[in-house]
Amino acid sequence: MAPTKDEALQLHSDLTINGKLYQQGEVVPWYMIYPFFGLHMLAFGLSGFFMAYADQGPPLTFLYMHGGFAVFVYVIFYLAIFGVDRVKWMFINAALGLFGIYAQINWILGWFNKSASDYGWATHVIPFLYYVLYTFLLYHFVLEVTGANRSPRRRQWVEFGYVIVSVLVYGLIWFFGGTGSE
């Protein structure tokens, strides 16, 4: 089935992808966006995470330069691909989801006998931003592969399921652990 103009990956700015220029308003196939950004952000996000929480990590200024530049570039691409309104809501939802982000980072750090409270807030900025960008990408990937972008009714159900699954995961992490070093 050919993509329609109502799909999520209708570009909001001109963008060259794999040597092909896509004009504003053109639809880009999901497989041109999600695998690349998913793997790319996973690699940079993991490096940022490990640098931020390493016992002998780099100075905070290097962490901000390394991660901050990458986050800035991702946001530019997100604006071109998804548009200002969706990116605005990405940050609004992230602000509302700090509980979930903190719980998951605390849980992951617990694997290394550490806790999020072992670090100052400034150390968490880059890992949190990567988490926001990655979950935004995951959310749009779920909408795309379930076909929710082509059906308002399906979109409601998928978004409802996404919220329920997210709350369950965050709640389980919070309830069963994530306290790190005690």
Tab-separated table of N, CA and C in Angstrom, residues 4 10 12 25 42 62 74 87 93 95 97 114 125 129 137-138 145-146 154 160 165 167 174 178-179:
chain	number	residue	atom	x	y	z
A	4	THR	N	0.295	7.555	2.457
A	4	THR	CA	-0.614	8.671	2.235
A	4	THR	C	-0.018	9.932	2.832
A	10	GLN	N	5.605	12.626	7.086
A	10	GLN	CA	5.488	13.665	6.077
A	10	GLN	C	6.410	14.793	6.540
A	12	HIS	N	8.528	18.097	7.340
A	12	HIS	CA	8.162	19.481	7.611
A	12	HIS	C	9.194	20.447	7.050
A	25	GLY	N	6.797	18.188	2.865
A	25	GLY	CA	5.485	17.623	2.560
A	25	GLY	C	5.544	16.228	1.974
A	42	LEU	N	21.223	4.993	19.908
A	42	LEU	CA	21.583	3.979	20.900
A	42	LEU	C	23.083	4.033	21.175
A	62	PHE	N	33.100	18.042	29.023
A	62	PHE	CA	33.241	17.154	27.867
A	62	PHE	C	31.938	16.402	27.621
A	74	TYR	N	20.220	16.046	16.691
A	74	TYR	CA	19.002	15.224	16.641
A	74	TYR	C	17.754	16.100	16.657
A	87	VAL	N	7.603	18.173	18.242
A	87	VAL	CA	8.815	18.308	19.058
A	87	VAL	C	8.490	19.050	20.350
A	93	ASN	N	5.886	16.324	27.226
A	93	ASN	CA	5.692	14.981	27.779
A	93	ASN	C	6.906	14.516	28.564
A	95	ALA	N	8.875	16.476	30.313
A	95	ALA	CA	8.807	17.145	31.609
A	95	ALA	C	7.818	16.416	32.520
A	97	GLY	N	7.141	13.288	32.288
A	97	GLY	CA	7.603	11.922	32.497
A	97	GLY	C	8.900	11.792	33.268
A	114	LYS	N	24.776	1.329	41.992
A	114	LYS	CA	24.772	2.775	42.093
A	114	LYS	C	23.330	3.250	42.127
A	125	VAL	N	21.555	15.377	32.935
A	125	VAL	CA	20.961	16.122	31.819
A	125	VAL	C	21.112	15.364	30.495
A	129	LEU	N	18.171	13.600	28.318
A	129	LEU	CA	17.828	14.069	26.973
A	129	LEU	C	17.852	12.924	25.963
A	137	LEU	N	11.252	8.598	19.559
A	137	LEU	CA	11.439	7.789	18.358
A	137	LEU	C	10.684	6.466	18.486
A	138	LEU	N	10.757	5.829	19.647
A	138	LEU	CA	10.046	4.569	19.883
A	138	LEU	C	8.539	4.760	19.740
A	145	VAL	N	4.381	1.281	12.771
A	145	VAL	CA	4.280	-0.153	12.465
A	145	VAL	C	2.903	-0.728	12.778
A	146	THR	N	2.150	-0.076	13.662
A	146	THR	CA	0.791	-0.546	13.944
A	146	THR	C	-0.236	0.044	12.991
A	154	ARG	N	-7.623	3.715	15.479
A	154	ARG	CA	-6.506	2.850	15.849
A	154	ARG	C	-5.460	3.639	16.634
A	160	PHE	N	-3.339	4.777	23.800
A	160	PHE	CA	-3.804	4.331	25.113
A	160	PHE	C	-2.961	3.142	25.592
A	165	VAL	N	1.186	0.569	28.952
A	165	VAL	CA	2.427	-0.225	29.032
A	165	VAL	C	3.541	0.592	29.693
A	167	VAL	N	3.267	3.133	31.848
A	167	VAL	CA	2.986	3.290	33.276
A	167	VAL	C	3.251	1.977	34.020
A	174	TRP	N	9.775	1.036	39.615
A	174	TRP	CA	9.758	1.801	40.854
A	174	TRP	C	9.439	0.907	42.049
A	178	GLY	N	15.338	-0.462	41.627
A	178	GLY	CA	15.846	0.785	41.115
A	178	GLY	C	16.397	1.684	42.192
A	179	THR	N	16.599	1.117	43.382
A	179	THR	CA	17.123	1.947	44.465
A	179	THR	C	18.643	2.006	44.425
